[in-house]
XYZ file of C-alpha atoms in Angstrom:
360
model
C -58.844 65.595 21.390
C -59.702 67.153 18.043
C -57.299 69.406 16.178
C -58.810 72.868 16.565
C -56.104 74.790 14.736
C -56.937 76.744 11.615
C -54.478 77.803 8.956
C -55.487 80.010 6.070
C -58.680 81.924 5.480
C -61.961 80.089 5.961
C -64.899 80.967 3.730
C -68.338 79.385 3.989
C -70.573 79.151 0.921
C -74.309 78.535 1.092
C -76.872 77.546 -1.514
C -80.628 77.967 -1.226
C -84.011 77.536 -2.775
C -84.512 80.782 -4.659
C -86.053 82.244 -7.777
C -83.528 83.594 -10.253
C -84.135 87.206 -9.159
C -83.514 86.336 -5.502
C -80.288 85.772 -3.579
C -79.399 82.121 -3.920
C -75.707 81.923 -2.968
C -74.008 83.643 -0.043
C -70.366 83.854 0.990
C -69.375 84.219 4.645
C -66.101 84.630 6.457
C -65.852 82.230 9.374
C -64.152 83.526 12.525
C -63.011 80.433 14.446
C -62.182 82.314 17.636
C -65.779 83.456 18.134
C -67.728 81.081 15.920
C -69.219 84.009 13.986
C -70.201 84.101 10.319
C -69.712 87.428 8.518
C -71.602 87.975 5.256
C -69.254 89.057 2.443
C -71.133 88.483 -0.811
C -74.528 87.534 -2.251
C -75.325 86.200 -5.710
C -78.637 86.162 -7.570
C -79.420 85.077 -11.124
C -79.621 81.297 -10.567
C -82.823 79.409 -9.869
C -82.499 76.975 -6.968
C -78.727 76.697 -6.488
C -79.394 73.947 -3.987
C -76.022 72.239 -3.863
C -72.451 73.469 -4.134
C -68.919 72.199 -4.520
C -65.758 74.163 -3.708
C -62.321 73.727 -5.303
C -60.000 75.675 -2.966
C -56.876 74.973 -5.046
C -58.279 76.489 -8.214
C -60.399 78.916 -6.187
C -63.582 77.892 -7.949
C -67.150 77.408 -6.771
C -69.543 75.136 -8.643
C -73.293 75.426 -8.163
C -76.138 73.477 -9.668
C -79.070 75.471 -10.990
C -82.416 74.912 -12.622
C -83.400 75.980 -16.124
C -86.258 75.168 -18.471
C -86.272 74.037 -22.087
C -89.391 73.200 -24.094
C -91.395 73.235 -20.884
C -89.103 70.691 -19.198
C -86.882 71.325 -16.182
C -83.185 70.890 -16.842
C -80.052 71.228 -14.744
C -77.189 73.642 -15.234
C -73.736 74.004 -13.709
C -72.660 77.533 -12.811
C -68.957 78.177 -12.170
C -67.610 81.121 -10.181
C -64.107 82.390 -9.527
C -63.508 83.034 -5.831
C -61.734 86.221 -4.770
C -60.442 84.934 -1.458
C -59.210 88.280 -0.121
C -62.524 90.029 -0.773
C -64.705 86.973 -0.226
C -66.594 87.619 -3.457
C -67.620 85.593 -6.496
C -67.269 86.302 -10.222
C -69.323 84.379 -12.781
C -67.152 82.374 -15.188
C -69.460 79.974 -17.013
C -72.929 78.464 -17.230
C -73.363 75.052 -18.833
C -76.491 73.026 -19.556
C -75.796 69.311 -19.518
C -78.574 67.407 -17.787
C -81.792 66.295 -19.399
C -83.535 66.828 -16.068
C -83.057 68.932 -12.942
C -80.214 67.953 -10.594
C -79.934 67.776 -6.807
C -76.260 67.081 -6.010
C -72.800 67.868 -7.381
C -69.485 66.185 -6.624
C -65.929 66.667 -7.926
C -62.824 64.508 -7.841
C -59.766 65.869 -6.049
C -57.705 66.078 -9.247
C -60.341 68.344 -10.757
C -60.971 66.217 -13.844
C -64.678 65.461 -13.432
C -67.979 66.621 -12.042
C -70.693 64.142 -11.118
C -74.274 65.427 -11.130
C -77.145 63.478 -9.563
C -80.663 63.802 -10.946
C -83.437 62.850 -8.520
C -86.269 63.368 -11.006
C -84.366 61.965 -13.979
C -82.945 58.950 -12.154
C -79.447 59.282 -13.577
C -75.891 60.469 -12.872
C -74.074 62.782 -15.290
C -70.327 62.437 -15.792
C -68.950 65.827 -16.910
C -65.344 66.565 -17.844
C -63.512 69.685 -16.656
C -60.927 71.492 -18.769
C -57.436 72.459 -17.583
C -58.868 75.559 -15.900
C -61.597 73.665 -14.090
C -64.418 74.831 -16.367
C -67.091 72.220 -17.225
C -66.481 71.267 -20.854
C -68.336 68.133 -21.963
C -71.051 65.734 -20.909
C -69.344 62.364 -21.214
C -72.234 60.170 -20.130
C -75.730 60.320 -18.688
C -75.737 57.119 -16.655
C -79.333 56.008 -16.136
C -80.391 53.832 -13.204
C -83.393 52.399 -15.055
C -81.456 49.182 -15.745
C -81.520 48.472 -12.010
C -85.321 48.650 -11.656
C -86.810 45.455 -10.251
C -90.267 46.335 -11.638
C -91.731 49.003 -13.885
C -93.290 50.605 -10.799
C -89.850 51.292 -9.316
C -88.722 54.801 -10.165
C -84.993 55.552 -9.939
C -84.186 58.701 -7.986
C -80.447 59.321 -7.898
C -79.880 61.548 -4.872
C -76.109 61.799 -4.462
C -72.723 60.506 -5.557
C -69.646 60.270 -3.335
C -66.115 59.081 -4.035
C -64.399 56.409 -1.997
C -61.426 57.749 0.021
C -58.921 56.722 -2.686
C -61.350 57.861 -5.429
C -61.155 54.483 -7.173
C -64.906 53.989 -6.781
C -68.009 56.128 -6.649
C -71.140 55.384 -4.646
C -74.451 56.591 -6.097
C -77.353 56.589 -3.631
C -80.694 55.903 -5.334
C -83.581 56.799 -3.026
C -86.242 55.401 -5.351
C -84.666 51.983 -5.856
C -83.284 51.559 -2.309
C -79.898 50.771 -3.784
C -76.328 52.011 -3.867
C -74.619 51.676 -7.229
C -70.863 51.222 -6.863
C -69.083 52.222 -10.072
C -65.747 53.269 -11.488
C -64.888 55.970 -13.990
C -63.545 54.491 -17.212
C -61.358 57.406 -18.278
C -60.590 56.004 -21.732
C -64.214 55.339 -22.609
C -65.500 58.424 -20.779
C -68.212 56.566 -18.913
C -69.195 54.938 -15.630
C -68.802 51.175 -15.261
C -70.903 49.480 -12.589
C -69.111 47.099 -10.229
C -71.594 46.350 -7.435
C -75.208 46.982 -6.481
C -75.948 47.218 -2.762
C -79.528 46.603 -1.663
C -81.001 48.363 1.342
C -84.254 47.629 3.114
C -87.289 48.341 0.944
C -88.565 51.833 1.672
C -85.310 52.987 3.288
C -84.576 55.728 0.744
C -80.765 56.117 0.830
C -79.864 59.798 0.441
C -76.283 60.739 1.379
C -73.133 58.827 2.359
C -70.059 59.499 4.476
C -66.866 57.469 4.875
C -65.001 56.919 8.110
C -61.554 58.560 7.883
C -59.828 55.186 8.233
C -61.572 54.050 5.034
C -62.906 50.836 6.580
C -66.517 51.924 7.036
C -69.187 53.853 5.161
C -72.424 55.257 6.545
C -75.611 55.949 4.593
C -78.465 58.057 5.911
C -81.841 56.784 4.762
C -84.350 59.563 4.200
C -87.613 57.642 4.124
C -87.364 55.313 7.134
C -85.190 57.612 9.293
C -82.235 55.286 9.761
C -78.466 55.158 9.301
C -76.844 52.023 7.906
C -73.246 51.112 8.709
C -71.239 49.226 6.080
C -67.794 47.701 6.188
C -65.826 48.689 3.102
C -63.201 46.797 1.084
C -61.041 49.350 -0.689
C -59.545 46.759 -3.061
C -62.892 45.788 -4.582
C -65.272 48.617 -3.623
C -67.594 46.194 -1.811
C -69.958 47.409 0.917
C -71.245 44.912 3.490
C -74.036 45.920 5.877
C -73.143 45.745 9.574
C -75.846 47.669 11.424
C -78.908 49.899 10.952
C -80.042 52.315 13.680
C -82.875 54.820 13.998
C -82.189 58.550 13.840
C -85.226 59.301 16.025
C -85.815 59.161 19.775
C -87.975 56.343 21.085
C -91.643 57.200 21.005
C -91.522 59.843 18.285
C -94.580 59.412 16.050
C -94.540 62.463 13.772
C -93.485 62.654 10.145
C -89.742 62.771 9.508
C -87.274 62.624 6.659
C -83.504 62.446 7.080
C -81.084 64.583 5.086
C -77.353 65.059 5.739
C -74.713 62.846 7.368
C -71.124 63.588 8.436
C -68.284 61.909 10.317
C -65.759 63.844 12.389
C -62.167 63.809 11.125
C -60.989 61.953 14.218
C -63.464 59.187 13.387
C -65.106 59.161 16.799
C -68.458 60.843 16.105
C -71.192 60.716 13.463
C -73.960 63.271 12.893
C -77.249 63.022 10.991
C -80.113 65.464 10.479
C -83.836 64.890 10.987
C -86.403 66.986 9.124
C -89.693 66.783 11.004
C -88.196 66.070 14.411
C -85.899 68.986 13.423
C -82.855 67.714 15.224
C -79.336 66.458 14.849
C -78.700 62.919 16.013
C -75.189 62.434 17.411
C -73.552 58.996 17.676
C -70.373 57.551 19.101
C -68.527 55.383 16.551
C -67.140 52.199 18.071
C -63.405 52.092 17.277
C -63.319 48.320 16.849
C -66.246 47.702 14.505
C -67.497 51.097 13.307
C -70.951 50.583 14.814
C -72.996 53.465 16.218
C -74.160 54.274 19.743
C -76.587 57.174 20.240
C -75.223 60.036 22.337
C -77.593 62.947 21.775
C -80.539 64.511 20.009
C -80.371 68.305 19.825
C -82.839 70.768 18.303
C -81.718 72.511 15.118
C -83.456 75.710 16.245
C -85.331 75.870 12.967
C -87.419 73.730 10.648
C -86.222 71.305 7.964
C -82.423 71.002 8.536
C -81.568 69.937 4.992
C -77.799 70.257 5.355
C -75.064 70.902 7.919
C -71.291 70.817 8.097
C -68.395 70.632 10.499
C -66.387 73.832 10.204
C -62.581 73.675 9.809
C -60.960 72.841 13.122
C -64.161 71.017 14.126
C -64.808 73.207 17.137
C -68.050 74.352 15.519
C -70.839 72.892 13.412
C -73.429 74.882 11.471
C -76.884 73.805 10.285
C -78.850 75.163 7.323
C -82.562 75.192 8.187
C -84.658 75.621 5.054
C -87.916 76.417 6.833
C -86.209 78.236 9.698
C -84.573 80.599 7.185
C -81.402 80.498 9.253
C -77.913 79.143 9.764
C -77.428 77.957 13.330
C -74.080 77.579 15.098
C -73.132 74.846 17.596
C -70.075 74.332 19.775
C -68.562 70.853 19.481
C -67.478 69.153 22.693
C -63.859 68.162 22.063
C -64.082 65.072 24.251
C -67.136 63.279 22.884
C -68.371 65.301 19.895
C -71.708 66.274 21.433
C -73.170 69.665 20.560
C -74.211 72.796 22.429
C -76.235 75.567 20.810
C -74.201 78.786 20.937
C -77.211 81.095 20.597
C -75.768 82.426 17.339
C -77.847 82.354 14.158
C -77.646 84.052 10.777
C -80.802 84.905 8.867
C -80.904 83.612 5.298
C -83.819 82.740 3.047
C -84.315 78.976 2.571
C -80.705 77.778 2.948
C -80.238 74.133 1.954
C -76.483 73.650 1.510
C -73.496 74.906 3.488
C -69.926 74.268 2.318
C -66.769 75.575 4.060
C -63.292 75.754 2.530
C -59.827 76.724 3.750
C -57.716 78.879 1.417
C -53.969 79.013 1.935
């Protein structure tokens, strides 16, 4: 049985595709008793704040944004202070680091670094944070071009995730069908590659999630609609492929591209989103070997589910449908992790990221 208790106030932050004059970031209060989302704040002024990161300890929200310089798209990091009681945001800083637009942002638990992934630039930025959590310096722009097999291969860094002990980072490159396993060299202020993991040609690795026991990692492959299970060695950062399964039901012949992946905190269930089939695929995780067994496909009640998240307590899950212009709420079965649509939706223009946080 999952732990459904909630302590502290839960806020949910969403990012979206938006022009700078439009609402791009929203803040909601989550009411775990009813599963309702209550809108508390809206922020405009940022173009395409498509991915977010929340630091609940420092009460900071980081958002990527898109700017332009000399006719070229560039990425920015926008930092907000979070007023937890009011559920509102206050702009603290805007920093331009990336030489190209970015698609993903990650932060270490100690709050020393941000990692920014550039799909169009094919690189990962390592950015230092100051003692207050404000982005201060671009330490390195780590290009994936060195890992190209041919000149026709185009690196497309889509995400970076830390290993559970944060000794390694995994960068998913959709264009090269590789995962770059690296470490942060704090003294040199750069990323040092340790391993390169090859996936099937045309897979398109997008996002990654670790099993809570740290023995397995799961990568959702956007282009061939699959999920690959890896065993993981924490001592060396090595990933070894164990299994690859489809995210689609048998017989589906339409176009599809996968997006987000998540593992429940009890380690029993994995979820992945399908854009095209517009569904969540739900899997049982085998406790002995980490392999996946399909349990359910359920409609996302809206087009292009680019992101979703388990809400604190894991009694509910919410999906951000970009083309459905909505956030959709599901009840999580506490016995097997399967989902039931609650009938509750929240209208929002082009949501593409949803991030909850608990504030003590």
